[in-house]
PDB file of N, CA and C and ligand atoms in Angstrom:
ATOM      1  N   UNK A   1      97.963 -49.888 139.271  1.00  0.00           N
ATOM      2  CA  UNK A   1      98.121 -48.508 139.730  1.00  0.00           C
ATOM      3  C   UNK A   1      98.744 -48.525 141.132  1.00  0.00           C
ATOM      4  N   UNK A   2      99.786 -47.764 141.309  1.00  0.00           N
ATOM      5  CA  UNK A   2     100.485 -47.781 142.586  1.00  0.00           C
ATOM      6  C   UNK A   2     100.231 -46.497 143.366  1.00  0.00           C
ATOM      7  N   UNK A   3     100.621 -46.525 144.603  1.00  0.00           N
ATOM      8  CA  UNK A   3     100.455 -45.347 145.451  1.00  0.00           C
ATOM      9  C   UNK A   3     101.455 -44.270 145.032  1.00  0.00           C
ATOM     10  N   UNK A   4     101.027 -43.024 145.183  1.00  0.00           N
ATOM     11  CA  UNK A   4     101.877 -41.915 144.761  1.00  0.00           C
ATOM     12  C   UNK A   4     102.981 -41.608 145.764  1.00  0.00           C
ATOM     13  N   UNK A   5     102.738 -41.929 147.021  1.00  0.00           N
ATOM     14  CA  UNK A   5     103.736 -41.598 148.031  1.00  0.00           C
ATOM     15  C   UNK A   5     104.777 -42.700 148.163  1.00  0.00           C
ATOM     16  N   UNK A   6     105.983 -42.309 148.512  1.00  0.00           N
ATOM     17  CA  UNK A   6     107.033 -43.298 148.697  1.00  0.00           C
ATOM     18  C   UNK A   6     107.004 -43.849 150.112  1.00  0.00           C
ATOM     19  N   UNK A   7     106.368 -43.131 151.004  1.00  0.00           N
ATOM     20  CA  UNK A   7     106.290 -43.586 152.388  1.00  0.00           C
ATOM     21  C   UNK A   7     105.280 -44.721 152.484  1.00  0.00           C
ATOM     22  N   UNK A   8     105.721 -45.816 153.010  1.00  0.00           N
ATOM     23  CA  UNK A   8     104.828 -46.958 153.154  1.00  0.00           C
ATOM     24  C   UNK A   8     104.477 -47.132 154.616  1.00  0.00           C
ATOM     25  N   UNK A   9     103.261 -47.500 154.890  1.00  0.00           N
ATOM     26  CA  UNK A   9     102.877 -47.728 156.277  1.00  0.00           C
ATOM     27  C   UNK A   9     103.631 -48.914 156.842  1.00  0.00           C
ATOM     28  N   UNK A  10     103.760 -48.944 158.142  1.00  0.00           N
ATOM     29  CA  UNK A  10     104.459 -50.052 158.765  1.00  0.00           C
ATOM     30  C   UNK A  10     105.785 -49.625 159.349  1.00  0.00           C
ATOM     31  N   UNK A  11     106.743 -50.491 159.257  1.00  0.00           N
ATOM     32  CA  UNK A  11     107.994 -50.307 159.950  1.00  0.00           C
ATOM     33  C   UNK A  11     108.846 -49.176 159.374  1.00  0.00           C
ATOM     34  N   UNK A  12     109.380 -48.354 160.280  1.00  0.00           N
ATOM     35  CA  UNK A  12     110.307 -47.296 159.906  1.00  0.00           C
ATOM     36  C   UNK A  12     111.723 -47.861 159.935  1.00  0.00           C
ATOM     37  N   UNK A  13     112.509 -47.573 158.920  1.00  0.00           N
ATOM     38  CA  UNK A  13     113.903 -48.008 158.893  1.00  0.00           C
ATOM     39  C   UNK A  13     114.784 -46.778 158.707  1.00  0.00           C
ATOM     40  N   UNK A  14     115.620 -46.525 159.693  1.00  0.00           N
ATOM     41  CA  UNK A  14     116.512 -45.370 159.638  1.00  0.00           C
ATOM     42  C   UNK A  14     117.883 -45.780 159.101  1.00  0.00           C
ATOM     43  N   UNK A  15     118.563 -44.837 158.486  1.00  0.00           N
ATOM     44  CA  UNK A  15     119.927 -45.061 158.019  1.00  0.00           C
ATOM     45  C   UNK A  15     120.870 -44.398 159.016  1.00  0.00           C
ATOM     46  N   UNK A  16     121.461 -45.205 159.875  1.00  0.00           N
ATOM     47  CA  UNK A  16     122.361 -44.672 160.904  1.00  0.00           C
ATOM     48  C   UNK A  16     123.812 -45.032 160.605  1.00  0.00           C
ATOM     49  N   UNK A  17     124.124 -45.253 159.321  1.00  0.00           N
ATOM     50  CA  UNK A  17     125.507 -45.586 158.982  1.00  0.00           C
ATOM     51  C   UNK A  17     126.460 -44.460 159.363  1.00  0.00           C
ATOM     52  N   UNK A  18     125.958 -43.229 159.400  1.00  0.00           N
ATOM     53  CA  UNK A  18     126.812 -42.091 159.734  1.00  0.00           C
ATOM     54  C   UNK A  18     126.523 -41.551 161.134  1.00  0.00           C
ATOM     55  N   UNK A  19     125.765 -42.320 161.892  1.00  0.00           N
ATOM     56  CA  UNK A  19     125.438 -41.865 163.243  1.00  0.00           C
ATOM     57  C   UNK A  19     126.672 -41.916 164.137  1.00  0.00           C
ATOM     58  N   UNK A  20     126.710 -41.025 165.104  1.00  0.00           N
ATOM     59  CA  UNK A  20     127.811 -41.000 166.056  1.00  0.00           C
ATOM     60  C   UNK A  20     127.638 -42.119 167.074  1.00  0.00           C
ATOM     61  N   UNK A  21     128.763 -42.548 167.632  1.00  0.00           N
ATOM     62  CA  UNK A  21     128.708 -43.520 168.724  1.00  0.00           C
ATOM     63  C   UNK A  21     129.503 -42.976 169.897  1.00  0.00           C
ATOM     64  N   UNK A  22     129.336 -43.603 171.030  1.00  0.00           N
ATOM     65  CA  UNK A  22     130.046 -43.158 172.227  1.00  0.00           C
ATOM     66  C   UNK A  22     130.093 -44.288 173.225  1.00  0.00           C
ATOM     67  N   UNK A  23     130.569 -43.990 174.422  1.00  0.00           N
ATOM     68  CA  UNK A  23     130.610 -45.017 175.461  1.00  0.00           C
ATOM     69  C   UNK A  23     129.207 -45.523 175.789  1.00  0.00           C
ATOM     70  N   UNK A  24     129.140 -46.741 176.291  1.00  0.00           N
ATOM     71  CA  UNK A  24     127.840 -47.290 176.680  1.00  0.00           C
ATOM     72  C   UNK A  24     127.164 -46.362 177.684  1.00  0.00           C
ATOM     73  N   UNK A  25     125.913 -46.059 177.405  1.00  0.00           N
ATOM     74  CA  UNK A  25     125.123 -45.211 178.301  1.00  0.00           C
ATOM     75  C   UNK A  25     123.672 -45.629 178.135  1.00  0.00           C
ATOM     76  N   UNK A  26     122.864 -45.384 179.151  1.00  0.00           N
ATOM     77  CA  UNK A  26     121.466 -45.819 179.077  1.00  0.00           C
ATOM     78  C   UNK A  26     120.717 -45.138 177.936  1.00  0.00           C
ATOM     79  N   UNK A  27     120.055 -45.950 177.127  1.00  0.00           N
ATOM     80  CA  UNK A  27     119.211 -45.436 176.049  1.00  0.00           C
ATOM     81  C   UNK A  27     118.097 -44.579 176.659  1.00  0.00           C
ATOM     82  N   UNK A  28     117.823 -43.423 176.042  1.00  0.00           N
ATOM     83  CA  UNK A  28     116.801 -42.530 176.595  1.00  0.00           C
ATOM     84  C   UNK A  28     115.393 -43.118 176.442  1.00  0.00           C
ATOM     85  N   UNK A  29     115.257 -44.108 175.589  1.00  0.00           N
ATOM     86  CA  UNK A  29     113.935 -44.671 175.344  1.00  0.00           C
ATOM     87  C   UNK A  29     113.677 -45.960 176.116  1.00  0.00           C
ATOM     88  N   UNK A  30     114.677 -46.848 176.184  1.00  0.00           N
ATOM     89  CA  UNK A  30     114.443 -48.133 176.855  1.00  0.00           C
ATOM     90  C   UNK A  30     115.300 -48.316 178.103  1.00  0.00           C
ATOM     91  N   UNK A  31     116.314 -47.481 178.278  1.00  0.00           N
ATOM     92  CA  UNK A  31     117.117 -47.555 179.493  1.00  0.00           C
ATOM     93  C   UNK A  31     118.235 -48.579 179.479  1.00  0.00           C
ATOM     94  N   UNK A  32     118.325 -49.365 178.397  1.00  0.00           N
ATOM     95  CA  UNK A  32     119.396 -50.352 178.300  1.00  0.00           C
ATOM     96  C   UNK A  32     120.627 -49.699 177.676  1.00  0.00           C
ATOM     97  N   UNK A  33     121.816 -50.253 177.966  1.00  0.00           N
ATOM     98  CA  UNK A  33     123.050 -49.638 177.457  1.00  0.00           C
ATOM     99  C   UNK A  33     123.060 -49.535 175.932  1.00  0.00           C
ATOM    100  N   UNK A  34     123.472 -48.378 175.442  1.00  0.00           N
ATOM    101  CA  UNK A  34     123.536 -48.143 174.000  1.00  0.00           C
ATOM    102  C   UNK A  34     124.830 -47.407 173.661  1.00  0.00           C
ATOM    103  N   UNK A  35     125.398 -47.719 172.498  1.00  0.00           N
ATOM    104  CA  UNK A  35     126.569 -46.966 172.052  1.00  0.00           C
ATOM    105  C   UNK A  35     126.187 -45.954 170.981  1.00  0.00           C
ATOM    106  N   UNK A  36     125.033 -46.161 170.345  1.00  0.00           N
ATOM    107  CA  UNK A  36     124.591 -45.221 169.312  1.00  0.00           C
ATOM    108  C   UNK A  36     124.132 -43.914 169.951  1.00  0.00           C
ATOM    109  N   UNK A  37     124.316 -42.845 169.219  1.00  0.00           N
ATOM    110  CA  UNK A  37     123.838 -41.540 169.666  1.00  0.00           C
ATOM    111  C   UNK A  37     122.778 -41.049 168.689  1.00  0.00           C
ATOM    112  N   UNK A  38     121.708 -40.487 169.230  1.00  0.00           N
ATOM    113  CA  UNK A  38     120.646 -39.966 168.374  1.00  0.00           C
ATOM    114  C   UNK A  38     121.175 -38.834 167.507  1.00  0.00           C
ATOM    115  N   UNK A  39     120.988 -38.919 166.186  1.00  0.00           N
ATOM    116  CA  UNK A  39     121.438 -37.834 165.309  1.00  0.00           C
ATOM    117  C   UNK A  39     120.720 -36.530 165.616  1.00  0.00           C
ATOM    118  N   UNK A  40     119.524 -36.624 166.155  1.00  0.00           N
ATOM    119  CA  UNK A  40     118.724 -35.430 166.416  1.00  0.00           C
ATOM    120  C   UNK A  40     119.203 -34.683 167.653  1.00  0.00           C
ATOM    121  N   UNK A  41     119.493 -35.420 168.715  1.00  0.00           N
ATOM    122  CA  UNK A  41     119.812 -34.762 169.984  1.00  0.00           C
ATOM    123  C   UNK A  41     121.165 -35.146 170.561  1.00  0.00           C
ATOM    124  N   UNK A  42     121.792 -36.175 169.993  1.00  0.00           N
ATOM    125  CA  UNK A  42     123.089 -36.593 170.496  1.00  0.00           C
ATOM    126  C   UNK A  42     123.020 -37.365 171.800  1.00  0.00           C
ATOM    127  N   UNK A  43     121.836 -37.829 172.121  1.00  0.00           N
ATOM    128  CA  UNK A  43     121.666 -38.596 173.364  1.00  0.00           C
ATOM    129  C   UNK A  43     121.754 -40.085 173.055  1.00  0.00           C
ATOM    130  N   UNK A  44     122.139 -40.901 174.059  1.00  0.00           N
ATOM    131  CA  UNK A  44     122.207 -42.352 173.827  1.00  0.00           C
ATOM    132  C   UNK A  44     120.849 -42.902 173.421  1.00  0.00           C
ATOM    133  N   UNK A  45     120.845 -43.655 172.334  1.00  0.00           N
ATOM    134  CA  UNK A  45     119.567 -44.161 171.837  1.00  0.00           C
ATOM    135  C   UNK A  45     119.823 -45.295 170.856  1.00  0.00           C
ATOM    136  N   UNK A  46     119.061 -46.375 170.971  1.00  0.00           N
ATOM    137  CA  UNK A  46     119.180 -47.468 170.009  1.00  0.00           C
ATOM    138  C   UNK A  46     118.485 -47.077 168.712  1.00  0.00           C
ATOM    139  N   UNK A  47     119.026 -47.563 167.616  1.00  0.00           N
ATOM    140  CA  UNK A  47     118.392 -47.333 166.320  1.00  0.00           C
ATOM    141  C   UNK A  47     116.978 -47.916 166.315  1.00  0.00           C
ATOM    142  N   UNK A  48     116.851 -49.124 166.823  1.00  0.00           N
ATOM    143  CA  UNK A  48     115.535 -49.770 166.856  1.00  0.00           C
ATOM    144  C   UNK A  48     114.535 -49.001 167.712  1.00  0.00           C
ATOM    145  N   UNK A  49     115.018 -48.410 168.804  1.00  0.00           N
ATOM    146  CA  UNK A  49     114.139 -47.633 169.672  1.00  0.00           C
ATOM    147  C   UNK A  49     113.685 -46.362 168.946  1.00  0.00           C
ATOM    148  N   UNK A  50     114.599 -45.724 168.234  1.00  0.00           N
ATOM    149  CA  UNK A  50     114.244 -44.515 167.489  1.00  0.00           C
ATOM    150  C   UNK A  50     113.222 -44.844 166.404  1.00  0.00           C
ATOM    151  N   UNK A  51     113.399 -45.979 165.755  1.00  0.00           N
ATOM    152  CA  UNK A  51     112.465 -46.388 164.701  1.00  0.00           C
ATOM    153  C   UNK A  51     111.077 -46.639 165.291  1.00  0.00           C
ATOM    154  N   UNK A  52     111.055 -47.275 166.444  1.00  0.00           N
ATOM    155  CA  UNK A  52     109.774 -47.539 167.106  1.00  0.00           C
ATOM    156  C   UNK A  52     109.138 -46.227 167.563  1.00  0.00           C
ATOM    157  N   UNK A  53     109.977 -45.306 168.028  1.00  0.00           N
ATOM    158  CA  UNK A  53     109.505 -43.990 168.493  1.00  0.00           C
ATOM    159  C   UNK A  53     108.821 -43.254 167.346  1.00  0.00           C
ATOM    160  N   UNK A  54     109.443 -43.299 166.182  1.00  0.00           N
ATOM    161  CA  UNK A  54     108.860 -42.637 165.010  1.00  0.00           C
ATOM    162  C   UNK A  54     107.559 -43.329 164.601  1.00  0.00           C
ATOM    163  N   UNK A  55     107.581 -44.641 164.597  1.00  0.00           N
ATOM    164  CA  UNK A  55     106.395 -45.392 164.183  1.00  0.00           C
ATOM    165  C   UNK A  55     105.184 -45.029 165.041  1.00  0.00           C
ATOM    166  N   UNK A  56     105.409 -44.850 166.332  1.00  0.00           N
ATOM    167  CA  UNK A  56     104.312 -44.510 167.244  1.00  0.00           C
ATOM    168  C   UNK A  56     103.803 -43.094 166.987  1.00  0.00           C
ATOM    169  N   UNK A  57     104.741 -42.169 166.694  1.00  0.00           N
ATOM    170  CA  UNK A  57     104.353 -40.767 166.573  1.00  0.00           C
ATOM    171  C   UNK A  57     103.903 -40.329 165.186  1.00  0.00           C
ATOM    172  N   UNK A  58     104.296 -41.070 164.166  1.00  0.00           N
ATOM    173  CA  UNK A  58     103.957 -40.670 162.799  1.00  0.00           C
ATOM    174  C   UNK A  58     102.510 -41.029 162.466  1.00  0.00           C
ATOM    175  N   UNK A  59     101.642 -40.044 162.562  1.00  0.00           N
ATOM    176  CA  UNK A  59     100.228 -40.316 162.299  1.00  0.00           C
ATOM    177  C   UNK A  59      99.903 -40.211 160.814  1.00  0.00           C
ATOM    178  N   UNK A  60     100.763 -39.558 160.066  1.00  0.00           N
ATOM    179  CA  UNK A  60     100.542 -39.458 158.625  1.00  0.00           C
ATOM    180  C   UNK A  60     101.897 -39.460 157.917  1.00  0.00           C
ATOM    181  N   UNK A  61     101.848 -39.569 156.604  1.00  0.00           N
ATOM    182  CA  UNK A  61     103.084 -39.695 155.825  1.00  0.00           C
ATOM    183  C   UNK A  61     103.987 -38.473 155.968  1.00  0.00           C
ATOM    184  N   UNK A  62     103.373 -37.301 156.084  1.00  0.00           N
ATOM    185  CA  UNK A  62     104.160 -36.073 156.175  1.00  0.00           C
ATOM    186  C   UNK A  62     104.939 -36.029 157.492  1.00  0.00           C
ATOM    187  N   UNK A  63     104.249 -36.333 158.582  1.00  0.00           N
ATOM    188  CA  UNK A  63     104.906 -36.352 159.894  1.00  0.00           C
ATOM    189  C   UNK A  63     105.994 -37.410 159.919  1.00  0.00           C
ATOM    190  N   UNK A  64     105.677 -38.548 159.347  1.00  0.00           N
ATOM    191  CA  UNK A  64     106.628 -39.660 159.297  1.00  0.00           C
ATOM    192  C   UNK A  64     107.907 -39.262 158.558  1.00  0.00           C
ATOM    193  N   UNK A  65     107.746 -38.626 157.408  1.00  0.00           N
ATOM    194  CA  UNK A  65     108.907 -38.207 156.620  1.00  0.00           C
ATOM    195  C   UNK A  65     109.730 -37.169 157.382  1.00  0.00           C
ATOM    196  N   UNK A  66     109.047 -36.265 158.087  1.00  0.00           N
ATOM    197  CA  UNK A  66     109.747 -35.224 158.843  1.00  0.00           C
ATOM    198  C   UNK A  66     110.538 -35.846 159.992  1.00  0.00           C
ATOM    199  N   UNK A  67     109.939 -36.788 160.698  1.00  0.00           N
ATOM    200  CA  UNK A  67     110.619 -37.424 161.825  1.00  0.00           C
ATOM    201  C   UNK A  67     111.805 -38.259 161.352  1.00  0.00           C
ATOM    202  N   UNK A  68     111.636 -38.932 160.222  1.00  0.00           N
ATOM    203  CA  UNK A  68     112.740 -39.730 159.684  1.00  0.00           C
ATOM    204  C   UNK A  68     113.908 -38.824 159.312  1.00  0.00           C
ATOM    205  N   UNK A  69     113.596 -37.693 158.673  1.00  0.00           N
ATOM    206  CA  UNK A  69     114.659 -36.750 158.306  1.00  0.00           C
ATOM    207  C   UNK A  69     115.326 -36.193 159.560  1.00  0.00           C
ATOM    208  N   UNK A  70     114.518 -35.920 160.579  1.00  0.00           N
ATOM    209  CA  UNK A  70     115.012 -35.371 161.848  1.00  0.00           C
ATOM    210  C   UNK A  70     115.972 -36.340 162.525  1.00  0.00           C
ATOM    211  N   UNK A  71     115.708 -37.617 162.406  1.00  0.00           N
ATOM    212  CA  UNK A  71     116.501 -38.638 163.096  1.00  0.00           C
ATOM    213  C   UNK A  71     117.524 -39.323 162.199  1.00  0.00           C
ATOM    214  N   UNK A  72     117.772 -38.764 161.027  1.00  0.00           N
ATOM    215  CA  UNK A  72     118.778 -39.345 160.134  1.00  0.00           C
ATOM    216  C   UNK A  72     120.015 -38.450 160.099  1.00  0.00           C
ATOM    217  N   UNK A  73     121.169 -39.015 160.421  1.00  0.00           N
ATOM    218  CA  UNK A  73     122.386 -38.215 160.415  1.00  0.00           C
ATOM    219  C   UNK A  73     122.755 -37.772 159.012  1.00  0.00           C
ATOM    220  N   UNK A  74     123.339 -36.594 158.935  1.00  0.00           N
ATOM    221  CA  UNK A  74     123.798 -36.095 157.639  1.00  0.00           C
ATOM    222  C   UNK A  74     125.157 -36.718 157.355  1.00  0.00           C
ATOM    223  N   UNK A  75     125.276 -37.410 156.257  1.00  0.00           N
ATOM    224  CA  UNK A  75     126.526 -38.060 155.918  1.00  0.00           C
ATOM    225  C   UNK A  75     127.603 -37.036 155.601  1.00  0.00           C
ATOM    226  N   UNK A  76     128.864 -37.454 155.678  1.00  0.00           N
ATOM    227  CA  UNK A  76     129.961 -36.536 155.360  1.00  0.00           C
ATOM    228  C   UNK A  76     129.900 -36.107 153.902  1.00  0.00           C
ATOM    229  N   UNK A  77     129.603 -34.860 153.682  1.00  0.00           N
ATOM    230  CA  UNK A  77     129.504 -34.364 152.310  1.00  0.00           C
ATOM    231  C   UNK A  77     128.235 -34.785 151.620  1.00  0.00           C
ATOM    232  N   UNK A  78     127.431 -35.575 152.296  1.00  0.00           N
ATOM    233  CA  UNK A  78     126.197 -36.037 151.687  1.00  0.00           C
ATOM    234  C   UNK A  78     125.098 -35.013 151.856  1.00  0.00           C
ATOM    235  N   UNK A  79     124.281 -34.882 150.860  1.00  0.00           N
ATOM    236  CA  UNK A  79     123.187 -33.931 150.913  1.00  0.00           C
ATOM    237  C   UNK A  79     121.867 -34.643 150.741  1.00  0.00           C
ATOM    238  N   UNK A  80     121.111 -34.725 151.761  1.00  0.00           N
ATOM    239  CA  UNK A  80     119.791 -35.328 151.615  1.00  0.00           C
ATOM    240  C   UNK A  80     118.829 -34.334 150.946  1.00  0.00           C
TER     241      UNK A  80
HETATM  242 ZN1  LIG B   1     116.840 -48.409 173.442  1.00  0.00          ZN
END
């Protein structure tokens, strides 16, 4: 018998294949240079930092799913 939810505890993995990039700028989370831009706010942010940020804040599966959706870029023509 398996769990009903698709969300598994542990590491969050974001799909940033469609995330925007820009010039090197300090990551808002760790302060080190980053070219990735947060899909949620457009600020410089590492994918790994965003994943860690979600992992810390997601206290339950529902919150986790919402944060992952919030931080996942919408692909061109793609509909999540
Ligand atoms: Zn970072």
